[in-house]
């Protein structure tokens, strides 16, 4: 969602502007501290900034779902580029070409499922920022790709919420039918090598190259 | 501290908070977004708290003055 289409962003900018006008009037004109001045400041210092924060938070949450946000850290840039590459055949890129994923394709797959999915996803995102700021900010991208691992196995529930294991088109595939219980309870990952993964073409290939180089 | 001085500090803190919030909206990358949602909102809360302090002090002063007038009467 861009600056021109997100109503929360527009509202936040409007309320911030109005607040600045009131504050500038108070600081530059220096009016007497009457009841009217205090009411004006209630808007300038209180209500309008609160509205800015509320709308800004919602706009911020929308912004943090965008692929451009995820790939703004240099270590994630190759992942974002791959998802946008129309010639890429990676699982991530093929899903990103689906209109339902669009510009939120990182978030759509990596968000946790369930009632508190959004909250746990945002907490996980905070951990990403923490790790990036303290450990990976200056790391060369080749080193990063060779060492990075997803923190916990990619949950099949994320895939299954679209690709239902009860759909006839899914169960008629022999590999699915033979492993249906292990797929449902997550013992075998949909994104494992040999099945549909790896989802991104970098990490595992880079690790294999490194291992081959370091081997006897 | 005089009420006007408190409100001036509050106004400046609000400007700083708004600047951080607007920065995060115009450049939604991790650093600005996190600064806006933490430092920005903390500054905004402190600013509004100072405004509230001025209002409460005024109300208390007015209440005491009224009570004094009643006692004199």
Tab-separated table of C-alpha atoms in Angstrom:
chain	number	residue	atom	x	y	z
A	1	UNK	CA	0.000	0.000	0.000
A	2	UNK	CA	1.529	3.306	-1.014
A	3	UNK	CA	1.434	6.737	0.556
A	4	UNK	CA	-1.418	7.779	-1.715
A	5	UNK	CA	-3.648	4.784	-1.040
A	6	UNK	CA	-3.283	4.076	2.677
A	7	UNK	CA	-6.027	6.096	4.415
A	8	UNK	CA	-4.382	5.637	7.825
A	9	UNK	CA	-1.186	7.159	6.538
A	10	UNK	CA	-3.028	10.137	5.058
A	11	UNK	CA	-4.962	10.652	8.302
A	12	UNK	CA	-1.770	10.448	10.333
A	13	UNK	CA	-0.053	13.049	8.163
A	14	UNK	CA	-3.067	15.375	8.308
A	15	UNK	CA	-3.351	15.176	12.108
A	16	UNK	CA	0.419	15.636	12.484
A	17	UNK	CA	0.276	18.741	10.284
A	18	UNK	CA	-2.610	20.229	12.264
A	19	UNK	CA	-0.781	19.529	15.492
A	20	UNK	CA	2.342	21.294	14.214
A	21	UNK	CA	0.234	24.335	13.242
A	22	UNK	CA	-1.209	24.590	16.774
A	23	UNK	CA	2.203	24.127	18.400
A	24	UNK	CA	3.854	26.646	16.089
A	25	UNK	CA	1.101	29.146	16.953
A	26	UNK	CA	1.776	28.601	20.667
A	27	UNK	CA	5.558	28.787	20.404
A	28	UNK	CA	5.801	31.695	17.945
A	29	UNK	CA	2.805	33.865	18.913
A	30	UNK	CA	3.186	33.191	22.633
A	31	UNK	CA	-0.476	33.782	23.502
A	32	UNK	CA	-1.628	34.296	27.076
A	33	UNK	CA	-2.300	31.091	28.951
A	34	UNK	CA	-6.075	31.385	28.958
A	35	UNK	CA	-8.611	28.568	28.956
A	36	UNK	CA	-8.847	28.913	25.150
A	37	UNK	CA	-5.094	28.467	24.795
A	38	UNK	CA	-5.210	25.359	26.961
A	39	UNK	CA	-8.052	23.905	24.923
A	40	UNK	CA	-6.080	24.578	21.729
A	41	UNK	CA	-3.056	22.870	23.294
A	42	UNK	CA	-5.225	19.940	24.334
A	43	UNK	CA	-5.638	19.361	20.603
A	44	UNK	CA	-2.082	20.322	19.622
A	45	UNK	CA	-0.243	18.346	22.308
A	46	UNK	CA	-2.843	15.700	23.153
A	47	UNK	CA	-5.601	14.649	20.820
A	48	UNK	CA	-4.003	15.277	17.432
A	49	UNK	CA	-0.668	13.575	18.276
A	50	UNK	CA	-2.595	10.633	19.765
A	51	UNK	CA	-4.534	10.385	16.489
A	52	UNK	CA	-1.219	10.586	14.604
A	53	UNK	CA	0.257	7.797	16.722
A	54	UNK	CA	-2.824	5.586	16.349
A	55	UNK	CA	-3.087	6.012	12.590
A	56	UNK	CA	0.694	5.923	12.238
A	57	UNK	CA	0.844	2.617	14.101
A	58	UNK	CA	-1.704	1.058	11.778
A	59	UNK	CA	0.099	2.488	8.745
A	60	UNK	CA	3.354	1.188	10.253
A	61	UNK	CA	1.928	-2.297	10.683
A	62	UNK	CA	0.811	-2.213	7.048
A	63	UNK	CA	4.268	-1.049	6.000
A	64	UNK	CA	5.989	-3.834	7.931
A	65	UNK	CA	4.072	-6.394	5.871
A	66	UNK	CA	5.565	-5.149	2.599
A	67	UNK	CA	8.300	-7.109	0.871
A	68	UNK	CA	10.153	-3.819	0.363
A	69	UNK	CA	10.281	-3.487	4.180
A	70	UNK	CA	11.669	-7.003	4.689
A	71	UNK	CA	14.272	-6.619	1.956
A	72	UNK	CA	15.392	-3.197	3.181
A	73	UNK	CA	17.953	-5.033	5.366
A	74	UNK	CA	20.823	-5.938	3.025
A	75	UNK	CA	20.831	-9.585	4.085
A	76	UNK	CA	17.215	-9.986	2.967
A	77	UNK	CA	17.618	-8.122	-0.337
A	78	UNK	CA	18.398	-11.287	-2.388
A	79	UNK	CA	15.241	-12.916	-1.020
A	80	UNK	CA	13.108	-9.945	-2.039
A	81	UNK	CA	14.767	-9.741	-5.451
A	82	UNK	CA	14.202	-13.449	-6.048
A	83	UNK	CA	10.536	-13.181	-5.115
A	84	UNK	CA	10.119	-10.372	-7.657
A	85	UNK	CA	12.088	-12.175	-10.389
A	86	UNK	CA	9.565	-13.291	-13.000
A	87	UNK	CA	12.056	-15.856	-14.345
A	88	UNK	CA	12.799	-17.453	-10.988
A	89	UNK	CA	11.336	-20.896	-10.415
A	90	UNK	CA	11.833	-20.874	-6.646
A	91	UNK	CA	8.854	-21.747	-4.467
A	92	UNK	CA	8.872	-18.235	-2.989
A	93	UNK	CA	8.887	-16.542	-6.382
A	94	UNK	CA	6.140	-18.716	-7.815
A	95	UNK	CA	3.959	-17.875	-4.827
A	96	UNK	CA	4.828	-14.172	-5.039
A	97	UNK	CA	3.453	-14.105	-8.589
A	98	UNK	CA	0.053	-15.019	-7.178
A	99	UNK	CA	-2.034	-11.864	-6.842
A	100	UNK	CA	-3.212	-12.942	-3.391
A	101	UNK	CA	0.393	-12.584	-2.174
A	102	UNK	CA	1.399	-9.479	-4.110
A	103	UNK	CA	3.637	-7.017	-2.311
A	104	UNK	CA	3.112	-8.826	0.994
A	105	UNK	CA	4.520	-12.130	-0.173
A	106	UNK	CA	7.158	-12.459	2.592
A	107	UNK	CA	4.570	-11.816	5.285
A	108	UNK	CA	1.896	-14.048	3.758
A	109	UNK	CA	4.106	-17.129	4.065
A	110	UNK	CA	6.120	-16.235	7.165
A	111	UNK	CA	3.256	-14.955	9.332
A	112	UNK	CA	2.179	-17.385	12.014
A	113	UNK	CA	-1.245	-18.910	11.703
A	114	UNK	CA	-3.988	-18.701	14.320
A	115	UNK	CA	-5.668	-16.213	16.611
A	116	UNK	CA	-2.436	-14.701	17.921
A	117	UNK	CA	-0.507	-15.214	14.694
A	118	UNK	CA	-0.086	-11.525	14.006
A	119	UNK	CA	1.256	-10.850	17.505
A	120	UNK	CA	3.719	-13.741	17.508
A	121	UNK	CA	4.830	-12.736	14.015
A	122	UNK	CA	5.505	-9.167	15.105
A	123	UNK	CA	7.426	-10.398	18.166
A	124	UNK	CA	9.467	-12.609	15.862
A	125	UNK	CA	10.092	-9.569	13.669
A	126	UNK	CA	11.429	-7.673	16.678
A	127	UNK	CA	13.877	-10.512	17.242
A	128	UNK	CA	14.958	-10.181	13.612
A	129	UNK	CA	15.643	-6.485	14.076
A	130	UNK	CA	17.581	-7.183	17.285
A	131	UNK	CA	19.696	-9.880	15.649
A	132	UNK	CA	20.292	-7.750	12.577
A	133	UNK	CA	21.325	-4.680	14.557
A	134	UNK	CA	23.719	-6.593	16.814
A	135	UNK	CA	25.022	-9.467	14.684
A	136	UNK	CA	24.366	-9.189	10.982
A	137	UNK	CA	24.362	-5.504	10.063
A	138	UNK	CA	27.919	-5.518	8.757
A	139	UNK	CA	28.113	-9.158	7.701
A	140	UNK	CA	28.948	-9.712	4.004
A	141	UNK	CA	25.989	-11.171	2.183
A	142	UNK	CA	27.873	-14.310	1.060
A	143	UNK	CA	28.759	-15.135	4.679
A	144	UNK	CA	25.202	-14.478	5.717
A	145	UNK	CA	23.677	-16.755	3.086
A	146	UNK	CA	26.115	-19.506	3.995
A	147	UNK	CA	25.290	-19.390	7.688
A	148	UNK	CA	21.691	-18.191	8.029
A	149	UNK	CA	19.036	-20.705	8.953
A	150	UNK	CA	15.363	-20.313	9.558
A	151	UNK	CA	14.903	-20.216	13.337
A	152	UNK	CA	12.389	-23.037	13.489
A	153	UNK	CA	11.148	-25.380	10.759
A	154	UNK	CA	8.693	-23.763	8.386
A	155	UNK	CA	5.270	-24.921	9.652
A	156	UNK	CA	3.117	-26.930	7.264
A	157	UNK	CA	0.065	-25.199	8.734
A	158	UNK	CA	1.073	-22.127	6.719
A	159	UNK	CA	0.893	-24.110	3.479
A	160	UNK	CA	-2.188	-26.057	4.500
A	161	UNK	CA	-4.305	-22.983	5.146
A	162	UNK	CA	-4.439	-22.554	1.338
A	163	UNK	CA	-3.528	-26.038	0.098
A	164	UNK	CA	-6.084	-28.019	2.066
A	165	UNK	CA	-5.099	-31.622	2.717
A	166	UNK	CA	-8.772	-32.529	2.293
A	167	UNK	CA	-9.070	-31.170	-1.260
A	168	UNK	CA	-9.453	-33.951	-3.846
A	169	UNK	CA	-6.847	-32.302	-6.080
A	170	UNK	CA	-4.322	-32.537	-3.239
A	171	UNK	CA	-5.055	-36.065	-2.063
A	172	UNK	CA	-4.988	-37.573	-5.538
A	173	UNK	CA	-1.227	-36.910	-5.711
A	174	UNK	CA	0.458	-40.129	-4.642
A	175	UNK	CA	3.234	-38.549	-2.552
A	176	UNK	CA	0.659	-36.534	-0.648
A	177	UNK	CA	-1.650	-39.474	-0.069
A	178	UNK	CA	1.141	-41.714	1.193
A	179	UNK	CA	2.445	-39.128	3.670
A	180	UNK	CA	-0.780	-37.425	4.606
A	181	UNK	CA	-0.518	-37.885	8.394
A	182	UNK	CA	3.144	-36.947	8.591
A	183	UNK	CA	2.380	-33.822	6.555
A	184	UNK	CA	-0.582	-32.846	8.686
A	185	UNK	CA	1.308	-33.184	11.948
A	186	UNK	CA	4.420	-31.524	10.531
A	187	UNK	CA	6.872	-34.409	10.795
A	188	UNK	CA	7.706	-33.932	7.101
A	189	UNK	CA	7.973	-30.363	5.852
A	190	UNK	CA	6.243	-29.350	2.627
A	191	UNK	CA	9.282	-27.166	1.966
A	192	UNK	CA	11.859	-29.896	2.472
A	193	UNK	CA	14.288	-30.782	-0.306
A	194	UNK	CA	12.831	-33.462	-2.525
A	195	UNK	CA	9.328	-32.197	-1.917
A	196	UNK	CA	8.582	-28.538	-2.748
A	197	UNK	CA	11.611	-26.850	-1.256
A	198	UNK	CA	13.848	-25.208	-0.508
A	199	UNK	CA	11.647	-22.143	-0.816
A	200	UNK	CA	14.551	-19.777	-1.467
A	201	UNK	CA	17.418	-20.654	-3.782
A	202	UNK	CA	20.231	-19.180	-1.659
A	203	UNK	CA	20.870	-20.494	1.785
A	204	UNK	CA	21.113	-24.215	1.286
A	205	UNK	CA	22.981	-23.907	-2.031
A	206	UNK	CA	25.456	-21.513	-0.380
A	207	UNK	CA	25.919	-23.867	2.567
A	208	UNK	CA	26.506	-26.792	0.250
A	209	UNK	CA	29.117	-24.799	-1.671
A	210	UNK	CA	30.849	-23.845	1.558
A	211	UNK	CA	30.765	-27.428	2.810
A	212	UNK	CA	32.160	-28.692	-0.502
A	213	UNK	CA	34.939	-26.111	-0.351
A	214	UNK	CA	35.829	-26.973	3.221
A	215	UNK	CA	35.659	-30.721	2.722
A	216	UNK	CA	38.609	-33.050	2.179
B	1	UNK	CA	8.682	25.536	36.976
B	2	UNK	CA	6.251	28.050	35.443
B	3	UNK	CA	3.296	26.616	33.496
B	4	UNK	CA	4.281	28.422	30.291
B	5	UNK	CA	7.797	26.982	30.429
B	6	UNK	CA	6.396	23.490	31.042
B	7	UNK	CA	4.054	23.859	28.079
B	8	UNK	CA	6.877	25.088	25.866
B	9	UNK	CA	8.925	22.012	26.768
B	10	UNK	CA	5.859	19.872	26.152
B	11	UNK	CA	5.326	21.496	22.751
B	12	UNK	CA	8.949	20.881	21.731
B	13	UNK	CA	8.760	17.251	22.852
B	14	UNK	CA	5.577	16.851	20.815
B	15	UNK	CA	7.328	18.279	17.739
B	16	UNK	CA	10.183	15.780	18.224
B	17	UNK	CA	7.711	12.901	18.637
B	18	UNK	CA	5.767	13.931	15.545
B	19	UNK	CA	8.992	14.234	13.550
B	20	UNK	CA	9.911	10.634	14.418
B	21	UNK	CA	6.416	9.396	13.577
B	22	UNK	CA	6.291	11.208	10.233
B	23	UNK	CA	9.801	10.000	9.363
B	24	UNK	CA	8.680	6.416	9.918
B	25	UNK	CA	5.649	6.934	7.697
B	26	UNK	CA	7.608	8.478	4.844
B	27	UNK	CA	10.502	6.026	5.111
B	28	UNK	CA	9.055	2.771	6.477
B	29	UNK	CA	12.251	0.840	7.148
B	30	UNK	CA	13.039	-0.960	10.427
B	31	UNK	CA	14.986	1.818	12.184
B	32	UNK	CA	12.502	4.682	11.672
B	33	UNK	CA	9.498	2.449	12.382
B	34	UNK	CA	10.986	1.149	15.631
B	35	UNK	CA	12.141	4.612	16.722
B	36	UNK	CA	8.681	6.032	16.068
B	37	UNK	CA	6.917	3.280	17.964
B	38	UNK	CA	9.249	3.478	20.968
B	39	UNK	CA	11.083	6.787	21.382
B	40	UNK	CA	8.496	8.776	19.431
B	41	UNK	CA	5.580	7.543	21.460
B	42	UNK	CA	7.519	7.858	24.719
B	43	UNK	CA	8.285	11.513	23.943
B	44	UNK	CA	4.647	12.094	23.011
B	45	UNK	CA	3.477	10.516	26.248
B	46	UNK	CA	5.881	12.630	28.328
B	47	UNK	CA	4.725	15.749	26.466
B	48	UNK	CA	1.077	15.008	27.146
B	49	UNK	CA	1.954	14.197	30.752
B	50	UNK	CA	3.534	17.650	31.157
B	51	UNK	CA	0.415	19.237	29.689
B	52	UNK	CA	-1.704	17.216	32.128
B	53	UNK	CA	0.544	18.345	34.990
B	54	UNK	CA	-0.031	22.005	34.101
B	55	UNK	CA	-3.801	21.509	33.887
B	56	UNK	CA	-3.955	19.593	37.179
B	57	UNK	CA	-1.824	22.213	38.947
B	58	UNK	CA	-4.132	24.953	37.651
B	59	UNK	CA	-7.205	23.059	38.830
B	60	UNK	CA	-5.693	22.464	42.270
B	61	UNK	CA	-4.757	26.141	42.540
B	62	UNK	CA	-8.284	27.214	41.540
B	63	UNK	CA	-9.833	24.726	43.978
B	64	UNK	CA	-7.650	26.009	46.836
B	65	UNK	CA	-8.514	29.607	45.972
B	66	UNK	CA	-12.241	28.787	46.039
B	67	UNK	CA	-11.841	26.986	49.349
B	68	UNK	CA	-9.967	29.998	50.752
B	69	UNK	CA	-12.745	32.348	49.624
B	70	UNK	CA	-15.357	30.146	51.300
B	71	UNK	CA	-13.340	30.056	54.527
B	72	UNK	CA	-13.022	33.864	54.484
B	73	UNK	CA	-16.759	34.219	53.955
